[in-house]
Amino acid sequence: MEHLINTKVKEIEISGIRKFFNMVAGTEGMISLTIGQPDFPTPLHVKEAGKKAIDEDFTSYTHNAGDISLRKAASQYMKEKYSLNYQADSEVIVTAGASEAIDIAFRTILEEESEVILPGPVYPGYEPIIKLCGAKPVYADIRENGFRFTADVIESYITKQTRCIVLPYPSNPTGVSLSKQELLEISALLAEKDIFILADEIYSELVYDHQHVSIASFLRDQTIVINGLSKSHSMTGWRIGLLFAPETIAKHILKVHQYNVTCATSISQMAALEALTEGKNDALPMKEAYLERRNYVYNRLIQMGLEVQKPDGAFYFFVKLPTKHVSSFDFCLQLVREEKVAVVPGSAFSSYGEGYFRLSFACSMETLEEGLNRIEAYVKKVQG
């Protein structure tokens, strides 16, 4: 019966990140610097709120958009943190993780032959959904621009078919963010154009050298903001995402969300409510630890003679291969075989990621030190 499967589904593949992670998982003695999974536990008070929700039988459906108390908290959180104003009752949707938020946003705004401009390299979760919508992903090469997805780069890729620009910052896999000035220039370019902006800001609380600024501050009517608690509060498994958009857009996205998951899990919503109120600054001590790790990893990579840009945010380094004679996949595979340390091939982040590998520093200093020792030993071998 496989020949009857939707052609668009057959043409997409499992994420290259997961593919490589699954391939090395379970190998004895393996150090994995692959997945973007915070190594901190969910804060205790947030876990207690989840337990309390169960004990108090808060286990039924909520409003499709999410419990109103959580939406009010999310609205207040965005106002305090980023000076964004969204109406809790009509412009906030609680989703089953940021991934579902991305899915329902694309399915609402895209049609057959629509074009979506993405920075290349980029997180691999966008392209499959775009293609399932019958739309076309258009990659903008940002490799020679310091991995910065700026207005001058975007402008050269806009056509009459352009329906959406994806602004994922801080970026996965590069860790690069965008400055206020760069966002203002993008806003000036796109203002009054019939083009949506999907601003994936899931790492907004993990920006190290400056304050995160949202493009929704300047171009609210065209922007759909994606956020959530997975990275900021180490709540990946709770699956709570947040979508913010003007009511004229949000009311249509809500319809797709309703027929997709009905509502996000009620128990997780109560944990999220605690996170966004009593735990609104829980990310700060985590960010301090990540900053220390970032600086350590950067210094080690530079000492190895590797070409890399210091990330502004998130918890990744995107490192140029020390040799041009192998593909990123083969380099990473050989690193696994010879040194038992796993990183993600750059090719997992589109063809524009070829020639690089991604290293996650969302793990202990002890793990990073040993992992980098092994990488250094392998780099010395390949450099001869």
C-alpha positions as YAML, in Angstrom:
chain: A
units: angstrom
residues:
- id: 1
  name: MET
  ca: [0.00, 0.00, 0.00]
- id: 2
  name: GLU
  ca: [3.00, 2.31, 0.21]
- id: 3
  name: HIS
  ca: [2.48, 3.43, -3.38]
- id: 4
  name: LEU
  ca: [-0.69, 5.21, -2.22]
- id: 5
  name: ILE
  ca: [1.10, 7.36, 0.36]
- id: 6
  name: ASN
  ca: [0.93, 11.12, -0.20]
- id: 7
  name: THR
  ca: [3.77, 11.98, -2.60]
- id: 8
  name: LYS
  ca: [4.74, 15.07, -0.62]
- id: 9
  name: VAL
  ca: [5.16, 12.95, 2.51]
- id: 10
  name: LYS
  ca: [7.29, 10.38, 0.69]
- id: 11
  name: GLU
  ca: [9.59, 13.11, -0.58]
- id: 12
  name: ILE
  ca: [10.47, 14.54, 2.84]
- id: 13
  name: GLU
  ca: [13.00, 12.91, 5.16]
- id: 14
  name: ILE
  ca: [13.59, 12.54, 8.88]
- id: 15
  name: SER
  ca: [15.62, 15.45, 10.29]
- id: 16
  name: GLY
  ca: [19.35, 15.04, 9.73]
- id: 17
  name: ILE
  ca: [19.89, 16.00, 13.39]
- id: 18
  name: ARG
  ca: [17.75, 13.16, 14.63]
- id: 19
  name: LYS
  ca: [19.05, 10.78, 12.01]
- id: 20
  name: PHE
  ca: [22.62, 11.23, 13.19]
- id: 21
  name: PHE
  ca: [21.64, 11.24, 16.88]
- id: 22
  name: ASN
  ca: [19.73, 7.98, 16.49]
- id: 23
  name: MET
  ca: [22.61, 6.40, 14.61]
- id: 24
  name: VAL
  ca: [25.07, 6.91, 17.48]
- id: 25
  name: ALA
  ca: [22.67, 6.58, 20.43]
- id: 26
  name: GLY
  ca: [23.43, 3.69, 22.74]
- id: 27
  name: THR
  ca: [27.07, 3.38, 21.73]
- id: 28
  name: GLU
  ca: [29.11, 2.67, 24.84]
- id: 29
  name: GLY
  ca: [31.47, 5.49, 25.84]
- id: 30
  name: MET
  ca: [29.96, 7.92, 23.32]
- id: 31
  name: ILE
  ca: [29.96, 11.64, 24.09]
- id: 32
  name: SER
  ca: [27.08, 13.29, 22.27]
- id: 33
  name: LEU
  ca: [27.23, 17.01, 21.49]
- id: 34
  name: THR
  ca: [24.31, 16.75, 19.09]
- id: 35
  name: ILE
  ca: [20.83, 17.52, 20.40]
- id: 36
  name: GLY
  ca: [19.66, 20.97, 21.50]
- id: 37
  name: GLN
  ca: [18.38, 19.60, 24.79]
- id: 38
  name: PRO
  ca: [19.10, 21.71, 27.90]
- id: 39
  name: ASP
  ca: [20.94, 19.62, 30.48]
- id: 40
  name: PHE
  ca: [19.24, 21.39, 33.39]
- id: 41
  name: PRO
  ca: [16.18, 19.83, 35.04]
- id: 42
  name: THR
  ca: [12.85, 21.62, 34.76]
- id: 43
  name: PRO
  ca: [12.73, 24.01, 37.77]
- id: 44
  name: LEU
  ca: [11.31, 22.26, 40.84]
- id: 45
  name: HIS
  ca: [8.47, 24.74, 41.39]
- id: 46
  name: VAL
  ca: [7.34, 24.25, 37.78]
- id: 47
  name: LYS
  ca: [7.29, 20.48, 38.21]
- id: 48
  name: GLU
  ca: [5.29, 20.88, 41.42]
- id: 49
  name: ALA
  ca: [2.73, 22.96, 39.54]
- id: 50
  name: GLY
  ca: [2.34, 20.13, 37.04]
- id: 51
  name: LYS
  ca: [1.85, 17.61, 39.86]
- id: 52
  name: LYS
  ca: [-0.69, 19.89, 41.50]
- id: 53
  name: ALA
  ca: [-2.66, 20.11, 38.26]
- id: 54
  name: ILE
  ca: [-2.93, 16.33, 38.22]
- id: 55
  name: ASP
  ca: [-3.88, 16.12, 41.90]
- id: 56
  name: GLU
  ca: [-6.56, 18.77, 41.41]
- id: 57
  name: ASP
  ca: [-7.94, 16.98, 38.34]
- id: 58
  name: PHE
  ca: [-7.05, 19.74, 35.91]
- id: 59
  name: THR
  ca: [-7.09, 17.05, 33.24]
- id: 60
  name: SER
  ca: [-9.84, 18.11, 30.86]
- id: 61
  name: TYR
  ca: [-9.84, 20.05, 27.62]
- id: 62
  name: THR
  ca: [-9.03, 23.73, 27.89]
- id: 63
  name: HIS
  ca: [-10.06, 26.50, 25.53]
- id: 64
  name: ASN
  ca: [-8.64, 25.71, 22.09]
- id: 65
  name: ALA
  ca: [-6.24, 28.65, 22.36]
- id: 66
  name: GLY
  ca: [-5.19, 27.62, 25.88]
- id: 67
  name: ASP
  ca: [-6.36, 28.36, 29.39]
- id: 68
  name: ILE
  ca: [-7.03, 32.09, 29.66]
- id: 69
  name: SER
  ca: [-4.86, 32.44, 32.79]
- id: 70
  name: LEU
  ca: [-1.88, 31.10, 30.85]
- id: 71
  name: ARG
  ca: [-2.58, 33.32, 27.86]
- id: 72
  name: LYS
  ca: [-2.73, 36.35, 30.16]
- id: 73
  name: ALA
  ca: [0.57, 35.32, 31.73]
- id: 74
  name: ALA
  ca: [2.14, 34.83, 28.30]
- id: 75
  name: SER
  ca: [0.90, 38.24, 27.18]
- id: 76
  name: GLN
  ca: [2.32, 39.89, 30.30]
- id: 77
  name: TYR
  ca: [5.61, 38.01, 29.91]
- id: 78
  name: MET
  ca: [6.11, 39.27, 26.36]
- id: 79
  name: LYS
  ca: [5.27, 42.80, 27.46]
- id: 80
  name: GLU
  ca: [7.76, 42.75, 30.33]
- id: 81
  name: LYS
  ca: [10.55, 40.99, 28.47]
- id: 82
  name: TYR
  ca: [10.29, 42.42, 24.95]
- id: 83
  name: SER
  ca: [7.82, 45.35, 25.10]
- id: 84
  name: LEU
  ca: [5.33, 43.48, 22.88]
- id: 85
  name: ASN
  ca: [1.59, 43.91, 23.36]
- id: 86
  name: TYR
  ca: [-0.77, 41.05, 22.50]
- id: 87
  name: GLN
  ca: [-4.36, 40.63, 23.63]
- id: 88
  name: ALA
  ca: [-4.64, 37.45, 25.70]
- id: 89
  name: ASP
  ca: [-8.14, 36.60, 24.52]
- id: 90
  name: SER
  ca: [-7.54, 36.94, 20.77]
- id: 91
  name: GLU
  ca: [-3.83, 37.15, 19.87]
- id: 92
  name: VAL
  ca: [-2.18, 34.35, 21.88]
- id: 93
  name: ILE
  ca: [-2.33, 30.63, 21.10]
- id: 94
  name: VAL
  ca: [-0.80, 27.96, 23.35]
- id: 95
  name: THR
  ca: [0.49, 25.13, 21.15]
- id: 96
  name: ALA
  ca: [1.94, 21.64, 21.47]
- id: 97
  name: GLY
  ca: [5.50, 22.91, 21.36]
- id: 98
  name: ALA
  ca: [6.96, 25.53, 19.04]
- id: 99
  name: SER
  ca: [7.03, 22.90, 16.28]
- id: 100
  name: GLU
  ca: [3.24, 22.79, 16.15]
- id: 101
  name: ALA
  ca: [3.13, 26.58, 16.17]
- id: 102
  name: ILE
  ca: [5.36, 26.64, 13.08]
- id: 103
  name: ASP
  ca: [3.22, 23.99, 11.41]
- id: 104
  name: ILE
  ca: [-0.12, 25.72, 11.94]
- id: 105
  name: ALA
  ca: [1.29, 29.11, 10.96]
- id: 106
  name: PHE
  ca: [2.60, 27.79, 7.63]
- id: 107
  name: ARG
  ca: [-0.59, 25.85, 6.93]
- id: 108
  name: THR
  ca: [-2.60, 29.01, 7.49]
- id: 109
  name: ILE
  ca: [-0.59, 31.43, 5.35]
- id: 110
  name: LEU
  ca: [0.84, 29.28, 2.53]
- id: 111
  name: GLU
  ca: [-0.74, 28.09, -0.69]
- id: 112
  name: GLU
  ca: [0.47, 26.12, -3.70]
- id: 113
  name: GLU
  ca: [3.45, 27.87, -5.36]
- id: 114
  name: SER
  ca: [3.98, 30.30, -2.47]
- id: 115
  name: GLU
  ca: [7.66, 30.97, -1.80]
- id: 116
  name: VAL
  ca: [9.22, 31.12, 1.65]
- id: 117
  name: ILE
  ca: [12.65, 32.70, 2.04]
- id: 118
  name: LEU
  ca: [14.89, 31.00, 4.59]
- id: 119
  name: PRO
  ca: [18.46, 31.70, 5.66]
- id: 120
  name: GLY
  ca: [20.88, 28.97, 4.63]
- id: 121
  name: PRO
  ca: [22.08, 27.20, 6.73]
- id: 122
  name: VAL
  ca: [19.00, 26.85, 8.95]
- id: 123
  name: TYR
  ca: [17.16, 24.51, 11.32]
- id: 124
  name: PRO
  ca: [15.72, 21.66, 9.21]
- id: 125
  name: GLY
  ca: [12.20, 21.79, 10.66]
- id: 126
  name: TYR
  ca: [10.86, 24.42, 8.27]
- id: 127
  name: GLU
  ca: [11.43, 22.98, 4.81]
- id: 128
  name: PRO
  ca: [9.33, 19.79, 5.17]
- id: 129
  name: ILE
  ca: [6.28, 21.71, 6.38]
- id: 130
  name: ILE
  ca: [6.64, 24.27, 3.61]
- id: 131
  name: LYS
  ca: [6.75, 21.47, 1.05]
- id: 132
  name: LEU
  ca: [3.77, 19.68, 2.60]
- id: 133
  name: CYS
  ca: [1.85, 22.92, 2.02]
- id: 134
  name: GLY
  ca: [2.77, 22.74, -1.66]
- id: 135
  name: ALA
  ca: [4.94, 25.82, -1.25]
- id: 136
  name: LYS
  ca: [8.59, 26.32, -2.19]
- id: 137
  name: PRO
  ca: [11.47, 26.93, 0.22]
- id: 138
  name: VAL
  ca: [13.96, 29.45, -1.16]
- id: 139
  name: TYR
  ca: [17.33, 29.47, 0.60]
- id: 140
  name: ALA
  ca: [19.26, 32.72, 0.93]
- id: 141
  name: ASP
  ca: [22.98, 32.09, 1.15]
- id: 142
  name: ILE
  ca: [24.27, 33.82, 4.31]
- id: 143
  name: ARG
  ca: [27.65, 32.08, 4.55]
- id: 144
  name: GLU
  ca: [29.61, 35.07, 3.28]
- id: 145
  name: ASN
  ca: [27.64, 37.50, 5.45]
- id: 146
  name: GLY
  ca: [28.81, 36.23, 8.82]
- id: 147
  name: PHE
  ca: [25.67, 34.04, 8.86]
- id: 148
  name: ARG
  ca: [23.58, 37.22, 9.25]
- id: 149
  name: PHE
  ca: [20.19, 37.23, 7.51]
- id: 150
  name: THR
  ca: [20.08, 40.93, 6.75]
- id: 151
  name: ALA
  ca: [17.85, 43.14, 4.58]
- id: 152
  name: ASP
  ca: [20.30, 43.37, 1.69]
- id: 153
  name: VAL
  ca: [20.48, 39.58, 1.53]
- id: 154
  name: ILE
  ca: [16.71, 39.13, 1.79]
- id: 155
  name: GLU
  ca: [15.94, 41.73, -0.88]
- id: 156
  name: SER
  ca: [17.77, 39.85, -3.62]
- id: 157
  name: TYR
  ca: [15.55, 36.77, -3.13]
- id: 158
  name: ILE
  ca: [12.13, 38.44, -3.08]
- id: 159
  name: THR
  ca: [9.83, 37.65, -6.02]
- id: 160
  name: LYS
  ca: [6.15, 38.08, -6.79]
- id: 161
  name: GLN
  ca: [5.58, 34.62, -5.27]
- id: 162
  name: THR
  ca: [7.22, 35.44, -1.92]
- id: 163
  name: ARG
  ca: [4.65, 34.87, 0.82]
- id: 164
  name: CYS
  ca: [6.81, 34.63, 3.93]
- id: 165
  name: ILE
  ca: [10.26, 35.36, 5.35]
- id: 166
  name: VAL
  ca: [11.48, 33.13, 8.18]
- id: 167
  name: LEU
  ca: [13.57, 34.99, 10.77]
- id: 168
  name: PRO
  ca: [14.95, 32.44, 13.24]
- id: 169
  name: TYR
  ca: [17.10, 34.23, 15.76]
- id: 170
  name: PRO
  ca: [19.14, 33.51, 17.71]
- id: 171
  name: SER
  ca: [19.82, 30.96, 15.02]
- id: 172
  name: ASN
  ca: [19.98, 27.21, 15.14]
- id: 173
  name: PRO
  ca: [22.62, 26.13, 14.01]
- id: 174
  name: THR
  ca: [24.86, 29.22, 14.04]
- id: 175
  name: GLY
  ca: [23.89, 30.98, 17.27]
- id: 176
  name: VAL
  ca: [23.88, 34.29, 15.37]
- id: 177
  name: SER
  ca: [21.27, 36.86, 16.37]
- id: 178
  name: LEU
  ca: [20.14, 40.13, 14.78]
- id: 179
  name: SER
  ca: [20.69, 43.64, 16.09]
- id: 180
  name: LYS
  ca: [17.99, 46.27, 16.50]
- id: 181
  name: GLN
  ca: [19.41, 48.18, 13.53]
- id: 182
  name: GLU
  ca: [19.37, 45.11, 11.31]
- id: 183
  name: LEU
  ca: [15.75, 44.45, 12.28]
- id: 184
  name: LEU
  ca: [14.81, 48.04, 11.50]
- id: 185
  name: GLU
  ca: [16.35, 47.67, 8.04]
- id: 186
  name: ILE
  ca: [14.39, 44.46, 7.42]
- id: 187
  name: SER
  ca: [11.24, 46.21, 8.60]
- id: 188
  name: ALA
  ca: [11.83, 49.09, 6.19]
- id: 189
  name: LEU
  ca: [12.29, 46.61, 3.35]
- id: 190
  name: LEU
  ca: [9.13, 44.60, 4.06]
- id: 191
  name: ALA
  ca: [6.78, 47.34, 5.28]
- id: 192
  name: GLU
  ca: [3.58, 47.51, 3.22]
- id: 193
  name: LYS
  ca: [4.58, 44.44, 1.21]
- id: 194
  name: ASP
  ca: [2.17, 41.49, 1.19]
- id: 195
  name: ILE
  ca: [4.74, 39.29, 2.90]
- id: 196
  name: PHE
  ca: [4.42, 37.58, 6.27]
- id: 197
  name: ILE
  ca: [7.30, 37.28, 8.72]
- id: 198
  name: LEU
  ca: [7.60, 34.12, 10.78]
- id: 199
  name: ALA
  ca: [9.85, 35.13, 13.68]
- id: 200
  name: ASP
  ca: [11.04, 31.98, 15.43]
- id: 201
  name: GLU
  ca: [12.31, 33.36, 18.73]
- id: 202
  name: ILE
  ca: [12.46, 30.16, 20.79]
- id: 203
  name: TYR
  ca: [15.99, 31.09, 22.01]
- id: 204
  name: SER
  ca: [15.06, 34.68, 22.92]
- id: 205
  name: GLU
  ca: [15.97, 34.22, 26.61]
- id: 206
  name: LEU
  ca: [19.39, 32.85, 25.70]
- id: 207
  name: VAL
  ca: [21.04, 35.95, 24.17]
- id: 208
  name: TYR
  ca: [24.41, 36.70, 25.72]
- id: 209
  name: ASP
  ca: [25.88, 40.02, 24.66]
- id: 210
  name: HIS
  ca: [22.80, 42.22, 24.16]
- id: 211
  name: GLN
  ca: [19.06, 42.26, 24.77]
- id: 212
  name: HIS
  ca: [16.84, 40.29, 22.43]
- id: 213
  name: VAL
  ca: [14.67, 42.51, 20.22]
- id: 214
  name: SER
  ca: [11.68, 41.18, 18.29]
- id: 215
  name: ILE
  ca: [10.90, 42.36, 14.78]
- id: 216
  name: ALA
  ca: [7.26, 42.44, 15.93]
- id: 217
  name: SER
  ca: [8.25, 45.67, 17.72]
- id: 218
  name: PHE
  ca: [8.51, 47.33, 14.31]
- id: 219
  name: LEU
  ca: [6.32, 45.29, 11.97]
- id: 220
  name: ARG
  ca: [3.57, 43.87, 14.14]
- id: 221
  name: ASP
  ca: [0.81, 43.57, 11.53]
- id: 222
  name: GLN
  ca: [2.83, 41.22, 9.31]
- id: 223
  name: THR
  ca: [4.61, 39.20, 11.99]
- id: 224
  name: ILE
  ca: [3.83, 35.86, 13.59]
- id: 225
  name: VAL
  ca: [6.04, 35.33, 16.65]
- id: 226
  name: ILE
  ca: [6.89, 31.78, 17.72]
- id: 227
  name: ASN
  ca: [8.20, 31.19, 21.22]
- id: 228
  name: GLY
  ca: [7.91, 28.61, 23.99]
- id: 229
  name: LEU
  ca: [9.37, 27.16, 27.16]
- id: 230
  name: SER
  ca: [11.53, 24.31, 25.89]
- id: 231
  name: LYS
  ca: [14.82, 26.21, 25.85]
- id: 232
  name: SER
  ca: [14.20, 28.99, 28.37]
- id: 233
  name: HIS
  ca: [12.84, 26.75, 31.14]
- id: 234
  name: SER
  ca: [14.26, 23.36, 30.13]
- id: 235
  name: MET
  ca: [10.77, 22.05, 29.39]
- id: 236
  name: THR
  ca: [11.27, 20.23, 26.09]
- id: 237
  name: GLY
  ca: [9.13, 17.24, 27.04]
- id: 238
  name: TRP
  ca: [6.27, 19.33, 28.40]
- id: 239
  name: ARG
  ca: [5.55, 20.44, 24.82]
- id: 240
  name: ILE
  ca: [4.37, 23.99, 25.33]
- id: 241
  name: GLY
  ca: [4.81, 26.52, 22.55]
- id: 242
  name: LEU
  ca: [3.43, 30.03, 22.25]
- id: 243
  name: LEU
  ca: [2.23, 31.79, 19.12]
- id: 244
  name: PHE
  ca: [1.57, 35.54, 19.01]
- id: 245
  name: ALA
  ca: [-0.06, 37.31, 16.08]
- id: 246
  name: PRO
  ca: [-2.50, 40.12, 15.31]
- id: 247
  name: GLU
  ca: [-6.11, 39.01, 15.73]
- id: 248
  name: THR
  ca: [-6.72, 39.21, 11.97]
- id: 249
  name: ILE
  ca: [-4.10, 36.45, 11.52]
- id: 250
  name: ALA
  ca: [-4.46, 34.56, 14.82]
- id: 251
  name: LYS
  ca: [-8.17, 33.84, 14.37]
- id: 252
  name: HIS
  ca: [-7.40, 31.82, 11.25]
- id: 253
  name: ILE
  ca: [-4.38, 30.04, 12.73]
- id: 254
  name: LEU
  ca: [-6.59, 29.02, 15.65]
- id: 255
  name: LYS
  ca: [-8.86, 27.09, 13.29]
- id: 256
  name: VAL
  ca: [-5.96, 24.98, 12.05]
- id: 257
  name: HIS
  ca: [-4.73, 24.47, 15.62]
- id: 258
  name: GLN
  ca: [-8.20, 23.34, 16.73]
- id: 259
  name: TYR
  ca: [-8.42, 20.63, 14.10]
- id: 260
  name: ASN
  ca: [-4.81, 19.62, 14.70]
- id: 261
  name: VAL
  ca: [-4.53, 19.05, 18.47]
- id: 262
  name: THR
  ca: [-7.74, 20.61, 19.95]
- id: 263
  name: CYS
  ca: [-5.61, 22.16, 22.72]
- id: 264
  name: ALA
  ca: [-2.22, 21.80, 24.37]
- id: 265
  name: THR
  ca: [-2.10, 19.42, 27.32]
- id: 266
  name: SER
  ca: [-3.88, 20.93, 30.32]
- id: 267
  name: ILE
  ca: [-1.31, 19.68, 32.85]
- id: 268
  name: SER
  ca: [1.60, 21.21, 30.94]
- id: 269
  name: GLN
  ca: [-0.34, 24.45, 30.66]
- id: 270
  name: MET
  ca: [-0.45, 24.76, 34.45]
- id: 271
  name: ALA
  ca: [3.28, 24.09, 34.66]
- id: 272
  name: ALA
  ca: [3.78, 26.76, 31.98]
- id: 273
  name: LEU
  ca: [1.65, 29.22, 33.96]
- id: 274
  name: GLU
  ca: [3.99, 28.77, 36.92]
- id: 275
  name: ALA
  ca: [7.02, 29.16, 34.65]
- id: 276
  name: LEU
  ca: [5.81, 32.43, 33.13]
- id: 277
  name: THR
  ca: [4.84, 33.98, 36.47]
- id: 278
  name: GLU
  ca: [6.84, 32.77, 39.46]
- id: 279
  name: GLY
  ca: [9.58, 31.47, 37.18]
- id: 280
  name: LYS
  ca: [9.79, 34.27, 34.63]
- id: 281
  name: ASN
  ca: [13.50, 34.69, 35.34]
- id: 282
  name: ASP
  ca: [14.37, 31.00, 35.65]
- id: 283
  name: ALA
  ca: [16.41, 31.20, 32.46]
- id: 284
  name: LEU
  ca: [18.94, 33.64, 33.97]
- id: 285
  name: PRO
  ca: [21.09, 31.17, 35.96]
- id: 286
  name: MET
  ca: [20.97, 28.77, 33.02]
- id: 287
  name: LYS
  ca: [22.09, 31.55, 30.69]
- id: 288
  name: GLU
  ca: [25.03, 32.34, 32.96]
- id: 289
  name: ALA
  ca: [26.13, 28.70, 32.81]
- id: 290
  name: TYR
  ca: [25.73, 28.61, 29.02]
- id: 291
  name: LEU
  ca: [27.76, 31.81, 28.71]
- id: 292
  name: GLU
  ca: [30.64, 30.26, 30.66]
- id: 293
  name: ARG
  ca: [30.47, 27.18, 28.44]
- id: 294
  name: ARG
  ca: [30.29, 29.27, 25.28]
- id: 295
  name: ASN
  ca: [33.45, 31.14, 26.17]
- id: 296
  name: TYR
  ca: [35.26, 27.93, 27.10]
- id: 297
  name: VAL
  ca: [34.26, 26.12, 23.91]
- id: 298
  name: TYR
  ca: [35.10, 29.12, 21.74]
- id: 299
  name: ASN
  ca: [38.59, 29.40, 23.19]
- id: 300
  name: ARG
  ca: [39.20, 25.68, 22.73]
- id: 301
  name: LEU
  ca: [38.04, 25.70, 19.12]
- id: 302
  name: ILE
  ca: [40.19, 28.74, 18.29]
- id: 303
  name: GLN
  ca: [43.19, 27.08, 19.95]
- id: 304
  name: MET
  ca: [42.64, 24.09, 17.66]
- id: 305
  name: GLY
  ca: [42.90, 26.42, 14.69]
- id: 306
  name: LEU
  ca: [39.28, 25.88, 13.68]
- id: 307
  name: GLU
  ca: [37.30, 28.58, 11.89]
- id: 308
  name: VAL
  ca: [34.23, 29.52, 13.90]
- id: 309
  name: GLN
  ca: [32.12, 32.54, 14.78]
- id: 310
  name: LYS
  ca: [31.29, 33.22, 18.43]
- id: 311
  name: PRO
  ca: [27.51, 32.77, 18.82]
- id: 312
  name: ASP
  ca: [25.36, 35.64, 20.14]
- id: 313
  name: GLY
  ca: [22.80, 33.25, 21.60]
- id: 314
  name: ALA
  ca: [21.32, 29.74, 21.76]
- id: 315
  name: PHE
  ca: [23.82, 26.97, 22.62]
- id: 316
  name: TYR
  ca: [25.48, 25.97, 19.36]
- id: 317
  name: PHE
  ca: [28.71, 26.47, 17.47]
- id: 318
  name: PHE
  ca: [28.75, 26.05, 13.70]
- id: 319
  name: VAL
  ca: [32.32, 25.03, 12.93]
- id: 320
  name: LYS
  ca: [34.06, 24.89, 9.58]
- id: 321
  name: LEU
  ca: [35.59, 21.49, 8.82]
- id: 322
  name: PRO
  ca: [39.37, 21.38, 9.21]
- id: 323
  name: THR
  ca: [39.65, 19.58, 5.88]
- id: 324
  name: LYS
  ca: [38.06, 20.04, 2.44]
- id: 325
  name: HIS
  ca: [38.55, 16.45, 1.40]
- id: 326
  name: VAL
  ca: [35.47, 14.89, 3.04]
- id: 327
  name: SER
  ca: [31.79, 15.67, 3.34]
- id: 328
  name: SER
  ca: [30.44, 16.90, 6.65]
- id: 329
  name: PHE
  ca: [28.60, 13.60, 7.11]
- id: 330
  name: ASP
  ca: [31.72, 11.51, 6.53]
- id: 331
  name: PHE
  ca: [33.77, 13.77, 8.81]
- id: 332
  name: CYS
  ca: [31.26, 13.36, 11.64]
- id: 333
  name: LEU
  ca: [30.93, 9.64, 11.05]
- id: 334
  name: GLN
  ca: [34.68, 9.17, 11.20]
- id: 335
  name: LEU
  ca: [34.83, 11.31, 14.35]
- id: 336
  name: VAL
  ca: [32.33, 8.91, 15.92]
- id: 337
  name: ARG
  ca: [34.27, 5.83, 14.85]
- id: 338
  name: GLU
  ca: [37.72, 7.03, 15.88]
- id: 339
  name: GLU
  ca: [37.08, 9.21, 18.93]
- id: 340
  name: LYS
  ca: [33.55, 8.33, 20.09]
- id: 341
  name: VAL
  ca: [32.27, 11.89, 20.07]
- id: 342
  name: ALA
  ca: [29.19, 12.90, 18.09]
- id: 343
  name: VAL
  ca: [28.39, 16.27, 16.50]
- id: 344
  name: VAL
  ca: [25.86, 17.04, 13.75]
- id: 345
  name: PRO
  ca: [26.91, 17.24, 10.08]
- id: 346
  name: GLY
  ca: [26.35, 20.70, 8.62]
- id: 347
  name: SER
  ca: [24.48, 19.14, 5.72]
- id: 348
  name: ALA
  ca: [21.58, 18.53, 8.14]
- id: 349
  name: PHE
  ca: [20.93, 22.29, 7.91]
- id: 350
  name: SER
  ca: [20.47, 22.44, 4.13]
- id: 351
  name: SER
  ca: [23.09, 22.24, 1.41]
- id: 352
  name: TYR
  ca: [24.41, 25.60, 2.64]
- id: 353
  name: GLY
  ca: [25.59, 23.86, 5.80]
- id: 354
  name: GLU
  ca: [27.90, 21.52, 3.92]
- id: 355
  name: GLY
  ca: [31.50, 21.98, 5.00]
- id: 356
  name: TYR
  ca: [30.58, 22.59, 8.66]
- id: 357
  name: PHE
  ca: [29.49, 20.71, 11.77]
- id: 358
  name: ARG
  ca: [27.26, 21.83, 14.63]
- id: 359
  name: LEU
  ca: [28.37, 21.37, 18.23]
- id: 360
  name: SER
  ca: [25.89, 21.79, 21.09]
- id: 361
  name: PHE
  ca: [27.23, 23.11, 24.40]
- id: 362
  name: ALA
  ca: [24.03, 22.28, 26.29]
- id: 363
  name: CYS
  ca: [25.92, 19.81, 28.48]
- id: 364
  name: SER
  ca: [28.23, 19.87, 31.50]
- id: 365
  name: MET
  ca: [31.68, 21.42, 31.47]
- id: 366
  name: GLU
  ca: [33.11, 17.99, 32.23]
- id: 367
  name: THR
  ca: [31.42, 16.53, 29.15]
- id: 368
  name: LEU
  ca: [32.49, 19.47, 26.99]
- id: 369
  name: GLU
  ca: [36.09, 19.22, 28.13]
- id: 370
  name: GLU
  ca: [36.33, 15.52, 27.31]
- id: 371
  name: GLY
  ca: [34.41, 15.93, 24.05]
- id: 372
  name: LEU
  ca: [36.70, 18.74, 22.93]
- id: 373
  name: ASN
  ca: [39.79, 16.75, 23.90]
- id: 374
  name: ARG
  ca: [38.60, 14.02, 21.56]
- id: 375
  name: ILE
  ca: [37.76, 16.48, 18.78]
- id: 376
  name: GLU
  ca: [41.20, 18.04, 19.15]
- id: 377
  name: ALA
  ca: [42.86, 14.63, 18.85]
- id: 378
  name: TYR
  ca: [40.94, 13.94, 15.64]
- id: 379
  name: VAL
  ca: [41.62, 17.40, 14.19]
- id: 380
  name: LYS
  ca: [45.36, 16.84, 14.67]
- id: 381
  name: LYS
  ca: [45.08, 13.59, 12.72]
- id: 382
  name: VAL
  ca: [43.25, 15.06, 9.74]
- id: 383
  name: GLN
  ca: [45.46, 18.13, 9.62]
- id: 384
  name: GLY
  ca: [48.52, 15.85, 9.61]
...
